[in-house]
Coordinates of C-alpha atoms and ligand atoms in Angstrom, one line a residue:
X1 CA 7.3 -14.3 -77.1
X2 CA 8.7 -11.7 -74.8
X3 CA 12.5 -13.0 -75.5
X4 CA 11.9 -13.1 -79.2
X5 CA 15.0 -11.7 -81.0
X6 CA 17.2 -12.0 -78.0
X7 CA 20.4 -13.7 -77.4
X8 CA 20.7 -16.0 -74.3
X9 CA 24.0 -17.8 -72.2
X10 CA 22.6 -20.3 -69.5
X11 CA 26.2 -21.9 -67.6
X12 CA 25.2 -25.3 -66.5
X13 CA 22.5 -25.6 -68.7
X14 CA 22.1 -29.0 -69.5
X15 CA 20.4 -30.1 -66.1
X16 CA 18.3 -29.0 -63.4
X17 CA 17.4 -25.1 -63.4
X18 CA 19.8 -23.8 -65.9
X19 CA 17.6 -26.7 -67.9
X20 CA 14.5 -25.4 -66.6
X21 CA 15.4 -21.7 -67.7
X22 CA 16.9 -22.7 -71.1
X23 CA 13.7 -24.1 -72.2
X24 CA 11.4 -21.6 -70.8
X25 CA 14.1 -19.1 -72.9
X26 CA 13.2 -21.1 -75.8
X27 CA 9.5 -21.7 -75.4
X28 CA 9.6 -17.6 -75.2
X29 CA 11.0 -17.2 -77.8
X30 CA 15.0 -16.6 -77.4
X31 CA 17.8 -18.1 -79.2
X32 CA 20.0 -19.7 -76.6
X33 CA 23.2 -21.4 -75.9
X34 CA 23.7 -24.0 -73.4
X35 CA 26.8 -24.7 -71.5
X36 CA 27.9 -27.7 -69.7
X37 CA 31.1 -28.8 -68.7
X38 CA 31.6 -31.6 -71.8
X39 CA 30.7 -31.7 -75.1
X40 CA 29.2 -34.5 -74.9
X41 CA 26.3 -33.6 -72.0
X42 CA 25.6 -30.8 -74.4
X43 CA 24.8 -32.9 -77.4
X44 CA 22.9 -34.8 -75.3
X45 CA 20.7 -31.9 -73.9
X46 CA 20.7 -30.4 -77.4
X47 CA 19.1 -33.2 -78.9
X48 CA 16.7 -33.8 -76.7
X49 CA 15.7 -30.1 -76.8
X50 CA 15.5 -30.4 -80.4
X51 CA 14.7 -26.8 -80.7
X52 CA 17.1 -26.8 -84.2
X53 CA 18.8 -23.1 -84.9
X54 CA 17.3 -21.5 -82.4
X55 CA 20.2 -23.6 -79.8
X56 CA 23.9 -24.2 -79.9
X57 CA 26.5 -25.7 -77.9
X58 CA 28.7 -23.7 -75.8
X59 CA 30.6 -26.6 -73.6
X60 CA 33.8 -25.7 -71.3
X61 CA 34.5 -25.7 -67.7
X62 CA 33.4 -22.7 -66.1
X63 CA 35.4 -23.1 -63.0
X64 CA 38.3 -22.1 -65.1
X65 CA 39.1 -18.0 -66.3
X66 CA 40.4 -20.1 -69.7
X67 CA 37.0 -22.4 -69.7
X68 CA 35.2 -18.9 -69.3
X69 CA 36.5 -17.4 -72.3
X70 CA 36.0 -20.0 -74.0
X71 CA 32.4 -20.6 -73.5
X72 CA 31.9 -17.1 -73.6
X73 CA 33.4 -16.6 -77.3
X74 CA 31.4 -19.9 -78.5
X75 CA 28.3 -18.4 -77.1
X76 CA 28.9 -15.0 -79.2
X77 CA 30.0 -15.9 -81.9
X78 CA 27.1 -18.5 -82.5
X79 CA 24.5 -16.3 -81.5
X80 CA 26.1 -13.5 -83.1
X81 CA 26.2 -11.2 -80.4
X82 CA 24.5 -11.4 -76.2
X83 CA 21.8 -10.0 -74.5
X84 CA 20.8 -12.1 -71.6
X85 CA 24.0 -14.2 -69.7
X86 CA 22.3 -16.8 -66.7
X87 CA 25.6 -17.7 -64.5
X88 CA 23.9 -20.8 -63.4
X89 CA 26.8 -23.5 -63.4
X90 CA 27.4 -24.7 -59.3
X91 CA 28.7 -27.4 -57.3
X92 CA 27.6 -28.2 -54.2
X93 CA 29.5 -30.4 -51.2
X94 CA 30.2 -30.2 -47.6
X95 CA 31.2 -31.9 -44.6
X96 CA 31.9 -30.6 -41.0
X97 CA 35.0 -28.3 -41.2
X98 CA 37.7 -30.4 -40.4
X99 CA 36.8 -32.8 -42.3
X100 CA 37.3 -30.6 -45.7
X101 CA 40.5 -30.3 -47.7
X102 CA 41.6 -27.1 -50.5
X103 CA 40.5 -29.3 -53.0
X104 CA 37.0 -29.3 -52.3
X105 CA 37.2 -25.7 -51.8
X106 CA 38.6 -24.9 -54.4
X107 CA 36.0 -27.4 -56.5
X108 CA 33.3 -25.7 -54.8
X109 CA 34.5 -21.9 -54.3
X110 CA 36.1 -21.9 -58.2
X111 CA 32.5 -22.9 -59.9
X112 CA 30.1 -21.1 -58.1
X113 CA 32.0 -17.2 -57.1
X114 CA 35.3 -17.4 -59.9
X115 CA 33.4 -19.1 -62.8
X116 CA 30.1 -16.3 -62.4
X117 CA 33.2 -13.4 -62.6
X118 CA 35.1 -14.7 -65.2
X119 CA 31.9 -14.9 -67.3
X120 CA 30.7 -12.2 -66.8
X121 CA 34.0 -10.1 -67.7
X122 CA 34.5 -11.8 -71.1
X123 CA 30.7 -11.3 -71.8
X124 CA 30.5 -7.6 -70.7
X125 CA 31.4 -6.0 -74.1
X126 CA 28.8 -8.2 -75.8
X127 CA 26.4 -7.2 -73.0
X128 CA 27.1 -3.2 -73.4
X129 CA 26.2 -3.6 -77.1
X130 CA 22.4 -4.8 -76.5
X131 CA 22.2 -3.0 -73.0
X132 CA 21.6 -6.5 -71.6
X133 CA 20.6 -8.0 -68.3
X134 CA 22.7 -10.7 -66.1
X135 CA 21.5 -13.1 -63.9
X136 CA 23.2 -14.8 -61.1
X137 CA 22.2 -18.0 -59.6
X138 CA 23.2 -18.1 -55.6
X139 CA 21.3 -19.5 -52.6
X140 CA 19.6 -19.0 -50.0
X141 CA 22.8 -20.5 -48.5
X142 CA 23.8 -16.9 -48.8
X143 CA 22.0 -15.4 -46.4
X144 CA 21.6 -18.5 -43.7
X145 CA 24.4 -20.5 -42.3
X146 CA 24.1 -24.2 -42.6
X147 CA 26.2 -27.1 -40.6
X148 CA 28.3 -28.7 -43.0
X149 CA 27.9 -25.6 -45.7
X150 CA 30.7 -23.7 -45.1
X151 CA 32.4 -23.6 -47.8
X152 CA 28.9 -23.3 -50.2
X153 CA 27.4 -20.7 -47.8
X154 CA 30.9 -18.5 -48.3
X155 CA 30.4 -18.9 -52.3
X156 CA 27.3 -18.1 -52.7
X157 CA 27.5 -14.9 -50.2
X158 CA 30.1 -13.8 -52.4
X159 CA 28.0 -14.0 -55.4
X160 CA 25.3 -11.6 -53.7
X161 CA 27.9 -9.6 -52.9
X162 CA 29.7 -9.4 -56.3
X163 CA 25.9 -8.7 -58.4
X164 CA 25.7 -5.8 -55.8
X165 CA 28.9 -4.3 -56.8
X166 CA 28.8 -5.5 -60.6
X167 CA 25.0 -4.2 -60.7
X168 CA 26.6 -0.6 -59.6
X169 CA 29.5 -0.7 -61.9
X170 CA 27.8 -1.8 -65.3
X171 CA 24.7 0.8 -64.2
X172 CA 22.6 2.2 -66.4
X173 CA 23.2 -0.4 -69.4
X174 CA 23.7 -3.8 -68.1
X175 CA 20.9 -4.5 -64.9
X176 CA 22.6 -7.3 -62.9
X177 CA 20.3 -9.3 -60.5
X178 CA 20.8 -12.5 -57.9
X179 CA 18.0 -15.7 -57.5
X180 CA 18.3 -17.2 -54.3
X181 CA 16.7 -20.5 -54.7
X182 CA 15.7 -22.7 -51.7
X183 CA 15.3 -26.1 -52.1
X184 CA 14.7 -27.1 -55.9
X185 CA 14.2 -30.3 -57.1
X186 CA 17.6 -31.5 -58.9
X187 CA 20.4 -33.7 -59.3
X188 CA 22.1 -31.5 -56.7
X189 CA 19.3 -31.4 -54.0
X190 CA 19.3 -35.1 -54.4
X191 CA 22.9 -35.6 -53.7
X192 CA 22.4 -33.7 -50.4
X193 CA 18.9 -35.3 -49.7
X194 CA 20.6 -38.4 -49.6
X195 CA 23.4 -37.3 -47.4
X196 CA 20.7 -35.7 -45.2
X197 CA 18.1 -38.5 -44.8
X198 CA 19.8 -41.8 -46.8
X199 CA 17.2 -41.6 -49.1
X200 CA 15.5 -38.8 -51.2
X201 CA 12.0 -38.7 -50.3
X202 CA 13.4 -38.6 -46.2
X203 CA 15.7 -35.8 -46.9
X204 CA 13.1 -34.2 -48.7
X205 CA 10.6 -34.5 -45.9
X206 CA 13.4 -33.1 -43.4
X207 CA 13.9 -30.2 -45.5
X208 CA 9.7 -29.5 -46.0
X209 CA 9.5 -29.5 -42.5
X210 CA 11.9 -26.5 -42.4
X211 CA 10.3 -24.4 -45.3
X212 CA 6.9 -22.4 -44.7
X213 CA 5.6 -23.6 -47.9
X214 CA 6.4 -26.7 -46.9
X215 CA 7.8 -28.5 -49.9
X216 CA 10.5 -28.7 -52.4
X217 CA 10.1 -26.5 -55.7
X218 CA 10.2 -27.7 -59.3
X219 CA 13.0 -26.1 -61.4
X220 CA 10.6 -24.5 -63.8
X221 CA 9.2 -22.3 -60.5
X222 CA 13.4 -21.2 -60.9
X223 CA 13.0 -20.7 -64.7
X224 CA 10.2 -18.2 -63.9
X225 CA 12.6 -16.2 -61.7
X226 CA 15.2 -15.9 -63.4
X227 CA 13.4 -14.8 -66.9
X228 CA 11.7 -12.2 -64.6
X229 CA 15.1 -10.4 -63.8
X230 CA 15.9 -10.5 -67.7
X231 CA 13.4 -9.5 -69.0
X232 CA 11.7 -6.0 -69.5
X233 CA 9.3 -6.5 -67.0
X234 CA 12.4 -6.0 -64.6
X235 CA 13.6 -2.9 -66.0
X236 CA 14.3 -1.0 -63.0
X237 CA 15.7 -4.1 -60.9
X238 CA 19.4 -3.9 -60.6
X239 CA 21.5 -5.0 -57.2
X240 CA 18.5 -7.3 -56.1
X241 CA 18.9 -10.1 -54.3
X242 CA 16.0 -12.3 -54.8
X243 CA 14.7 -15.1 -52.6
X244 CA 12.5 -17.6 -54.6
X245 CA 13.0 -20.4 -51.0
X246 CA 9.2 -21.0 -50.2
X247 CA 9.8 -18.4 -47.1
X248 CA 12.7 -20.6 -45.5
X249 CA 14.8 -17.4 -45.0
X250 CA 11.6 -15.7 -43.4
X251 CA 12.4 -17.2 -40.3
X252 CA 11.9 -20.6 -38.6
X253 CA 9.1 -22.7 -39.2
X254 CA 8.7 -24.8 -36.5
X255 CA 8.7 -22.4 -33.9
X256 CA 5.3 -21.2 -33.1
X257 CA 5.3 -18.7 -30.7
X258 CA 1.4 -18.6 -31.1
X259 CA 0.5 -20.3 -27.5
X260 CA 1.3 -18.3 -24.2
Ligands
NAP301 N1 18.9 -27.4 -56.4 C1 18.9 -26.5 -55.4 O1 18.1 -26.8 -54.4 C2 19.6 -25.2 -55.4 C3 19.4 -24.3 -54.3 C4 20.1 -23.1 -54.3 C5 20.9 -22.8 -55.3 N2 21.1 -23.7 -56.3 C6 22.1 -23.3 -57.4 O2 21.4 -23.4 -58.7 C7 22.4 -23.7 -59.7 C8 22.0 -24.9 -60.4 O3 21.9 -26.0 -59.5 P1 21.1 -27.3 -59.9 O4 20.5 -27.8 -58.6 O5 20.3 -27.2 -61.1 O6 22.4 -28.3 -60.2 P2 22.6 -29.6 -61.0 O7 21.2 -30.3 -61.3 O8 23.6 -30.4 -60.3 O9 23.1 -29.1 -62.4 C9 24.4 -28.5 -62.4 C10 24.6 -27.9 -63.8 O10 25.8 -27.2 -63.8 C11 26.7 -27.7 -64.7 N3 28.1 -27.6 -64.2 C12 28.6 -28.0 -63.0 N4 29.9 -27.7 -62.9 C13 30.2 -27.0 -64.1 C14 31.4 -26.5 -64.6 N5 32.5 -26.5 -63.8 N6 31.4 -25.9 -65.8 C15 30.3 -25.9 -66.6 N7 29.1 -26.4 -66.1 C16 29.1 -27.0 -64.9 C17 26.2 -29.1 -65.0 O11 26.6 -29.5 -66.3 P3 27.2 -30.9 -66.8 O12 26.9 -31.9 -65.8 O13 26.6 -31.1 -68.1 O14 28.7 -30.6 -66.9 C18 24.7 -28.9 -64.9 O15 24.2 -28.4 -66.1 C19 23.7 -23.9 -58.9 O16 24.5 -22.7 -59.0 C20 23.3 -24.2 -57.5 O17 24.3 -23.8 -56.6 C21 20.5 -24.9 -56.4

């Protein structure tokens, strides 16, 4: 029960690996609030949770500074204060570069890099109170270039780069900490495995084939992560960048340079 006592925010908690991580929160022992863009997925994942007192709904658009504050309030004033704040809430899409218009980037770019600042400015004097820990959910599309990922790739180095700068400006209280997930099993890596491949399990295979561990991880292998950096195992973490990507950022993994 290692988050027993402690005060949680998971943005985009409803599905995928904020979902992941809000339970595992739960199951050790937090009180936590889960965000989603509408009131209503929130219900949804709050009943099926069923975890009672110990979760409450903190819905609003997180792509917005307004949608910020407001999730950001709800989530204090229900848990009566915050420790922990996961920015988890993304969007994904992508094309080839000419094909992409402002409003995609601004779909894309405003979720992933503005929604992670604006949270974490209306939660930092919450935060300095408990001396708390943030952490933010990029990619390993921050550190490798993808073909039609431009836009994502560009969000999610920003958020690397923002956790390095945040981690040294909220230093000693608040430790601030990046995942940098591969390929995770989700609604989102779906989408894209279809796009990829026409079907999941093809798109899936394609990406495998380009990860050393060779297969797509589960969302609770996420949840692991990210309760890692928050917790007081991680105490002298701050500024990291962490790849959790099954070694795909380690290099290539179909060139073996083994036979002369
Ligand atoms: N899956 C992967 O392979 C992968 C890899 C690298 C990084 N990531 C990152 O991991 C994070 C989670 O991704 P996922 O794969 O779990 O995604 P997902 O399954 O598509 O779930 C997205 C979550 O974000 C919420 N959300 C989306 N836009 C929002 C907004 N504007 N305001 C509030 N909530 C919003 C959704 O809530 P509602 O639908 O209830 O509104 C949902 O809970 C994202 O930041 C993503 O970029 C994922």
């Amino acid at each position: 029960m290692e988050f027993r006592d402690r005060r949680v925010l998971v943005t985009g908690g409803t599905r995928g690996i904020g979902r992941a991580a809000v339970e595992s929160f739960l199951a050790a022992g937090a009180t936590v609030a889960v965000n989603g863009r509408t009131a209503e997925s929130v219900a949804a994942a709050l009943k099926e949770l069923a975890a009672g007192e110990r979760v409450i709904a903190a819905p609003g658009d997180t792509a917005t500074a307004a949608g910020c504050k407001a999730v950001v309030d709800a989530a204090v004033a229900g848990l009566g204060g915050l420790d922990v704040l996961v920015n988890n809430a993304g969007s994904g899409g992508g094309g080839p570069v000419g094909d992409l218009d402002e409003a995609l980037w601004d779909k894309v770019v405003d979720t992933n890099l503005k929604g992670t600042f604006f949270c974490t400015k209306y939660a930092l004097p919450a935060l300095r109170d408990g001396g708390g820990a943030i952490v933010n959910i990029a990619s390993v599309r921050a550190v490798m270039g993808a073909a039609g990922a431009s836009i994502y790739c560009a969000s999610k180095g920003g958020v690397v780069s923002m956790t390095k700068a945040m981690a040294i400006e909220f230093a000693p209280e608040i430790r601030v900490n990046a995942l940098l997930p591969g390929a995770i099993d989700t609604d989102m890596l779906q989408s894209l495995a279809i796009r990829m491949g026409d079907d999941v399990e093809t798109g899936y295979g394609m990406m495998s084939a380009h990860t050393p561990l060779k297969r797509v991880a589960r969302a609770q292998e996420m949840a692991d992560v990210i309760l890692y950096l928050a917790s007081p195992r991680a105490t002298y973490i701050t500024g990291a960048a962490l790849l959790a990507d099954g070694g795909m950022a380690a290099g290539s993994a179909n060139l073996d340079q083994k036979a002369s």
